[in-house]
mmCIF file of C-alpha atoms in Angstrom:
data_model
loop_
_atom_site.group_PDB
_atom_site.id
_atom_site.type_symbol
_atom_site.label_atom_id
_atom_site.label_comp_id
_atom_site.label_asym_id
_atom_site.label_seq_id
_atom_site.Cartn_x
_atom_site.Cartn_y
_atom_site.Cartn_z
ATOM 1 C CA UNK A 27 -12.470 9.642 -9.966
ATOM 2 C CA UNK A 28 -11.441 13.148 -11.054
ATOM 3 C CA UNK A 29 -7.896 14.244 -10.275
ATOM 4 C CA UNK A 30 -6.079 17.547 -10.165
ATOM 5 C CA UNK A 31 -2.463 18.619 -10.518
ATOM 6 C CA UNK A 32 -1.105 20.430 -7.468
ATOM 7 C CA UNK A 33 2.287 21.925 -6.717
ATOM 8 C CA UNK A 34 3.875 21.708 -3.304
ATOM 9 C CA UNK A 35 7.417 22.523 -2.100
ATOM 10 C CA UNK A 36 8.191 18.842 -2.689
ATOM 11 C CA UNK A 37 7.089 18.737 -6.335
ATOM 12 C CA UNK A 38 4.124 18.159 -8.635
ATOM 13 C CA UNK A 39 1.445 15.731 -7.485
ATOM 14 C CA UNK A 40 -1.595 14.288 -9.247
ATOM 15 C CA UNK A 41 -4.165 13.881 -6.487
ATOM 16 C CA UNK A 42 -7.910 13.088 -6.320
ATOM 17 C CA UNK A 43 -10.112 16.182 -6.224
ATOM 18 C CA UNK A 44 -11.798 14.841 -3.106
ATOM 19 C CA UNK A 45 -9.811 13.429 -0.199
ATOM 20 C CA UNK A 46 -12.368 10.645 0.257
ATOM 21 C CA UNK A 47 -11.367 9.332 -3.165
ATOM 22 C CA UNK A 48 -7.681 8.938 -2.310
ATOM 23 C CA UNK A 49 -6.026 5.517 -2.359
ATOM 24 C CA UNK A 50 -6.140 3.720 1.008
ATOM 25 C CA UNK A 51 -2.440 2.921 0.493
ATOM 26 C CA UNK A 52 -1.454 6.583 0.161
ATOM 27 C CA UNK A 53 0.683 8.688 2.464
ATOM 28 C CA UNK A 54 0.419 12.379 3.295
ATOM 29 C CA UNK A 55 3.352 14.644 2.572
ATOM 30 C CA UNK A 56 5.415 15.083 5.748
ATOM 31 C CA UNK A 57 6.056 18.535 7.200
ATOM 32 C CA UNK A 58 9.606 19.693 6.480
ATOM 33 C CA UNK A 59 11.971 20.216 9.380
ATOM 34 C CA UNK A 60 12.380 24.035 9.441
ATOM 35 C CA UNK A 61 15.699 25.276 8.044
ATOM 36 C CA UNK A 62 16.514 27.120 11.254
ATOM 37 C CA UNK A 63 16.260 23.856 13.202
ATOM 38 C CA UNK A 64 18.804 21.968 11.098
ATOM 39 C CA UNK A 65 22.216 23.685 10.963
ATOM 40 C CA UNK A 66 23.791 20.284 10.195
ATOM 41 C CA UNK A 67 22.979 17.270 8.039
ATOM 42 C CA UNK A 68 20.737 14.912 10.025
ATOM 43 C CA UNK A 69 22.660 11.930 8.659
ATOM 44 C CA UNK A 70 26.398 12.750 8.513
ATOM 45 C CA UNK A 71 26.405 15.876 10.727
ATOM 46 C CA UNK A 72 28.109 18.009 8.071
ATOM 47 C CA UNK A 73 27.614 21.698 8.767
ATOM 48 C CA UNK A 74 25.595 23.600 6.199
ATOM 49 C CA UNK A 75 27.103 26.705 4.616
ATOM 50 C CA UNK A 76 27.083 28.582 1.322
ATOM 51 C CA UNK A 77 28.724 25.634 -0.465
ATOM 52 C CA UNK A 78 27.100 22.743 1.402
ATOM 53 C CA UNK A 79 23.402 23.268 0.773
ATOM 54 C CA UNK A 80 20.557 21.619 2.650
ATOM 55 C CA UNK A 81 17.939 19.398 1.044
ATOM 56 C CA UNK A 82 14.738 17.923 2.441
ATOM 57 C CA UNK A 83 13.757 14.298 1.913
ATOM 58 C CA UNK A 84 10.296 14.244 0.339
ATOM 59 C CA UNK A 85 9.305 11.119 2.251
ATOM 60 C CA UNK A 86 10.420 11.880 5.832
ATOM 61 C CA UNK A 87 10.841 15.662 5.687
ATOM 62 C CA UNK A 88 14.235 15.605 7.422
ATOM 63 C CA UNK A 89 17.154 17.796 6.363
ATOM 64 C CA UNK A 90 20.288 16.430 4.669
ATOM 65 C CA UNK A 91 23.315 17.439 2.623
ATOM 66 C CA UNK A 92 23.370 16.599 -1.075
ATOM 67 C CA UNK A 93 25.546 13.525 -0.507
ATOM 68 C CA UNK A 94 23.055 12.013 1.946
ATOM 69 C CA UNK A 95 19.968 12.982 -0.052
ATOM 70 C CA UNK A 96 20.944 12.705 -3.698
ATOM 71 C CA UNK A 97 18.685 9.918 -4.963
ATOM 72 C CA UNK A 98 15.541 10.723 -6.901
ATOM 73 C CA UNK A 99 13.110 7.830 -6.597
ATOM 74 C CA UNK A 100 9.425 7.404 -7.601
ATOM 75 C CA UNK A 101 7.029 7.911 -4.693
ATOM 76 C CA UNK A 102 3.564 6.849 -5.913
ATOM 77 C CA UNK A 103 2.184 6.631 -2.375
ATOM 78 C CA UNK A 104 2.304 10.442 -2.282
ATOM 79 C CA UNK A 105 1.114 10.791 -5.897
ATOM 80 C CA UNK A 106 4.247 12.526 -7.168
ATOM 81 C CA UNK A 107 4.331 12.866 -10.951
ATOM 82 C CA UNK A 108 8.126 12.532 -11.182
ATOM 83 C CA UNK A 109 10.812 10.838 -9.049
ATOM 84 C CA UNK A 110 11.634 12.990 -6.031
ATOM 85 C CA UNK A 111 14.663 13.558 -3.813
ATOM 86 C CA UNK A 112 14.874 11.157 -0.873
ATOM 87 C CA UNK A 113 17.431 10.233 1.771
ATOM 88 C CA UNK A 114 19.153 6.860 1.434
ATOM 89 C CA UNK A 115 16.926 5.141 4.016
ATOM 90 C CA UNK A 116 13.667 6.395 2.527
ATOM 91 C CA UNK A 117 14.845 5.743 -1.035
ATOM 92 C CA UNK A 118 15.386 2.083 -0.151
ATOM 93 C CA UNK A 119 11.843 1.795 1.226
ATOM 94 C CA UNK A 120 10.349 3.539 -1.819
ATOM 95 C CA UNK A 121 12.289 1.312 -4.212
ATOM 96 C CA UNK A 122 10.858 -1.773 -2.503
ATOM 97 C CA UNK A 123 7.352 -0.311 -2.821
ATOM 98 C CA UNK A 124 7.880 0.188 -6.552
ATOM 99 C CA UNK A 125 7.496 -3.566 -7.043
ATOM 100 C CA UNK A 126 4.072 -3.405 -5.415
ATOM 101 C CA UNK A 127 2.902 -0.606 -7.711
ATOM 102 C CA UNK A 128 4.521 -2.055 -10.856
ATOM 103 C CA UNK A 129 3.575 -5.718 -10.364
ATOM 104 C CA UNK A 130 1.525 -6.715 -7.339
ATOM 105 C CA UNK A 131 -1.096 -3.998 -7.700
ATOM 106 C CA UNK A 132 -1.807 -5.290 -11.215
ATOM 107 C CA UNK A 133 -2.134 -8.834 -9.848
ATOM 108 C CA UNK A 134 -4.734 -7.620 -7.334
ATOM 109 C CA UNK A 135 -6.678 -5.733 -10.016
ATOM 110 C CA UNK A 136 -6.652 -8.712 -12.409
ATOM 111 C CA UNK A 137 -8.144 -10.872 -9.676
ATOM 112 C CA UNK A 138 -8.142 -14.550 -8.744
ATOM 113 C CA UNK A 139 -10.725 -17.210 -7.930
ATOM 114 C CA UNK A 140 -11.469 -18.444 -4.410
ATOM 115 C CA UNK A 141 -14.089 -20.308 -2.465
ATOM 116 C CA UNK A 142 -15.528 -17.629 -0.157
ATOM 117 C CA UNK A 143 -17.253 -18.424 3.131
ATOM 118 C CA UNK A 144 -19.203 -15.672 4.862
ATOM 119 C CA UNK A 145 -19.239 -15.504 8.656
ATOM 120 C CA UNK A 146 -19.910 -18.805 10.403
ATOM 121 C CA UNK A 147 -21.674 -20.337 7.408
ATOM 122 C CA UNK A 148 -20.673 -23.859 6.384
ATOM 123 C CA UNK A 149 -21.377 -23.076 2.735
ATOM 124 C CA UNK A 150 -18.854 -21.509 0.363
ATOM 125 C CA UNK A 151 -19.307 -19.798 -2.982
ATOM 126 C CA UNK A 152 -16.868 -19.725 -5.895
ATOM 127 C CA UNK A 153 -16.053 -16.073 -6.540
ATOM 128 C CA UNK A 154 -13.630 -13.935 -8.523
ATOM 129 C CA UNK A 155 -11.926 -11.494 -6.151
ATOM 130 C CA UNK A 156 -10.176 -8.357 -7.376
ATOM 131 C CA UNK A 157 -9.137 -4.884 -6.304
ATOM 132 C CA UNK A 158 -11.051 -2.065 -7.992
ATOM 133 C CA UNK A 159 -9.150 0.196 -10.391
ATOM 134 C CA UNK A 160 -9.315 3.104 -7.926
ATOM 135 C CA UNK A 161 -7.815 0.804 -5.235
ATOM 136 C CA UNK A 162 -10.647 1.581 -2.822
ATOM 137 C CA UNK A 163 -12.752 -1.591 -2.983
ATOM 138 C CA UNK A 164 -12.314 -5.341 -2.862
ATOM 139 C CA UNK A 165 -14.849 -6.636 -5.385
ATOM 140 C CA UNK A 166 -16.207 -10.195 -5.171
ATOM 141 C CA UNK A 167 -18.262 -11.634 -8.029
ATOM 142 C CA UNK A 168 -20.064 -14.964 -8.187
ATOM 143 C CA UNK A 169 -23.733 -15.789 -7.796
ATOM 144 C CA UNK A 170 -23.543 -13.086 -5.135
ATOM 145 C CA UNK A 171 -21.786 -9.723 -5.352
ATOM 146 C CA UNK A 172 -19.890 -7.895 -2.627
ATOM 147 C CA UNK A 173 -17.907 -4.659 -2.559
ATOM 148 C CA UNK A 174 -15.797 -4.248 0.562
ATOM 149 C CA UNK A 175 -14.308 -0.813 1.145
ATOM 150 C CA UNK A 176 -10.591 -1.246 1.819
ATOM 151 C CA UNK A 177 -10.568 1.354 4.607
ATOM 152 C CA UNK A 178 -13.198 -0.726 6.450
ATOM 153 C CA UNK A 179 -10.909 -3.780 6.610
ATOM 154 C CA UNK A 180 -9.725 -4.307 10.180
ATOM 155 C CA UNK A 181 -7.585 -7.456 9.913
ATOM 156 C CA UNK A 182 -6.185 -9.740 7.232
ATOM 157 C CA UNK A 183 -4.734 -13.137 8.098
ATOM 158 C CA UNK A 184 -2.996 -15.077 5.322
ATOM 159 C CA UNK A 185 -3.426 -18.852 5.642
ATOM 160 C CA UNK A 186 -0.462 -21.020 4.662
ATOM 161 C CA UNK A 187 0.540 -24.660 4.498
ATOM 162 C CA UNK A 188 3.827 -26.513 4.174
ATOM 163 C CA UNK A 189 5.601 -25.167 7.271
ATOM 164 C CA UNK A 190 7.754 -27.665 9.130
ATOM 165 C CA UNK A 191 9.434 -27.251 12.553
ATOM 166 C CA UNK A 192 12.847 -27.485 10.880
ATOM 167 C CA UNK A 193 11.971 -24.735 8.424
ATOM 168 C CA UNK A 194 10.910 -24.931 4.805
ATOM 169 C CA UNK A 195 8.798 -23.239 2.216
ATOM 170 C CA UNK A 196 5.204 -22.272 2.863
ATOM 171 C CA UNK A 197 2.458 -21.714 0.340
ATOM 172 C CA UNK A 198 -0.422 -19.267 0.708
ATOM 173 C CA UNK A 199 -3.709 -21.170 0.435
ATOM 174 C CA UNK A 200 -6.240 -18.594 1.640
ATOM 175 C CA UNK A 201 -6.980 -15.711 3.968
ATOM 176 C CA UNK A 202 -9.368 -14.616 6.666
ATOM 177 C CA UNK A 203 -10.649 -11.072 6.242
ATOM 178 C CA UNK A 204 -12.507 -9.037 8.845
ATOM 179 C CA UNK A 205 -14.163 -5.731 8.040
ATOM 180 C CA UNK A 206 -16.662 -3.298 9.482
ATOM 181 C CA UNK A 207 -20.045 -2.849 7.896
ATOM 182 C CA UNK A 208 -20.425 0.860 6.951
ATOM 183 C CA UNK A 209 -22.692 2.733 9.348
ATOM 184 C CA UNK A 210 -22.268 0.291 12.204
ATOM 185 C CA UNK A 211 -19.659 -1.250 14.469
ATOM 186 C CA UNK A 212 -20.555 -4.750 13.324
ATOM 187 C CA UNK A 213 -17.565 -6.795 12.159
ATOM 188 C CA UNK A 214 -18.059 -9.331 9.369
ATOM 189 C CA UNK A 215 -15.655 -12.149 8.576
ATOM 190 C CA UNK A 216 -14.928 -13.795 5.231
ATOM 191 C CA UNK A 217 -12.714 -16.782 4.580
ATOM 192 C CA UNK A 218 -11.046 -17.180 1.185
ATOM 193 C CA UNK A 219 -9.749 -20.597 0.180
ATOM 194 C CA UNK A 220 -7.866 -21.448 -3.011
ATOM 195 C CA UNK A 221 -9.742 -24.146 -4.939
ATOM 196 C CA UNK A 222 -8.296 -27.602 -5.448
ATOM 197 C CA UNK A 223 -10.152 -28.334 -8.665
ATOM 198 C CA UNK A 224 -9.273 -27.446 -12.257
ATOM 199 C CA UNK A 225 -11.463 -24.336 -12.329
ATOM 200 C CA UNK A 226 -8.999 -22.521 -10.062
ATOM 201 C CA UNK A 227 -5.433 -21.631 -10.866
ATOM 202 C CA UNK A 228 -3.610 -22.254 -7.598
ATOM 203 C CA UNK A 229 -0.450 -20.467 -8.706
ATOM 204 C CA UNK A 230 -2.461 -17.360 -9.601
ATOM 205 C CA UNK A 231 -4.331 -17.567 -6.297
ATOM 206 C CA UNK A 232 -1.058 -17.802 -4.355
ATOM 207 C CA UNK A 233 0.329 -14.766 -6.215
ATOM 208 C CA UNK A 234 -2.861 -12.824 -5.483
ATOM 209 C CA UNK A 235 -2.651 -13.682 -1.775
ATOM 210 C CA UNK A 236 1.024 -12.641 -1.645
ATOM 211 C CA UNK A 237 0.082 -9.312 -3.245
ATOM 212 C CA UNK A 238 -2.765 -8.907 -0.762
ATOM 213 C CA UNK A 239 -0.325 -9.538 2.094
ATOM 214 C CA UNK A 240 1.886 -6.697 0.840
ATOM 215 C CA UNK A 241 -1.132 -4.437 0.319
ATOM 216 C CA UNK A 242 -2.196 -5.060 3.914
ATOM 217 C CA UNK A 243 1.197 -3.915 5.200
ATOM 218 C CA UNK A 244 0.923 -0.678 3.214
ATOM 219 C CA UNK A 245 -2.635 -0.200 4.464
ATOM 220 C CA UNK A 246 -1.541 -0.522 8.097
ATOM 221 C CA UNK A 247 1.344 1.917 7.493
ATOM 222 C CA UNK A 248 -1.038 4.485 6.005
ATOM 223 C CA UNK A 249 -3.291 4.228 9.042
ATOM 224 C CA UNK A 250 -0.401 4.586 11.475
ATOM 225 C CA UNK A 251 0.935 7.718 9.773
#
């Protein structure tokens, strides 16, 4: 998908030429709180003057003094080319998301193998499941081929085992995915189960499911923006 470099008050961004091609995990730039509406830092209440300048957080758009908004952190969800100024709270969130973009997104794109059951069928098919390079489709390849548009996914339920009433570790063993068929209100369900035989790497499957769980959280956040 073609991209273009744009400049906003927040910084340089590399964005898709067409909005429809944007990542489903992306966030829009927030509107900045107008200068006239923030005579004081919205964190420490320090009054702004000629010496104490005001700065806007690129993630939330609120107004802060330099002390409360000094960190420059990558913000790939808004397609910024360079790290951008963020308040302490937003910087912490963005730093946590960095792991998703640096590690888990690659896991999703590399794919993993699952037994996939469509709808209420009692038959499953061994398929390689991966996220497309443009992050917009979940691609399933086996004897059959499916491409599920991420924005059409309505719910994702991760299936686990190993939980005990007294606590303990759980292991992701599959997921149930529901999505809308484009052009209709029909909802289709797919069940993904990690294989128990030697053709499936269970550790890889568990890592893929954990990454998908994180991706789902980001997807919901983008929708709620």
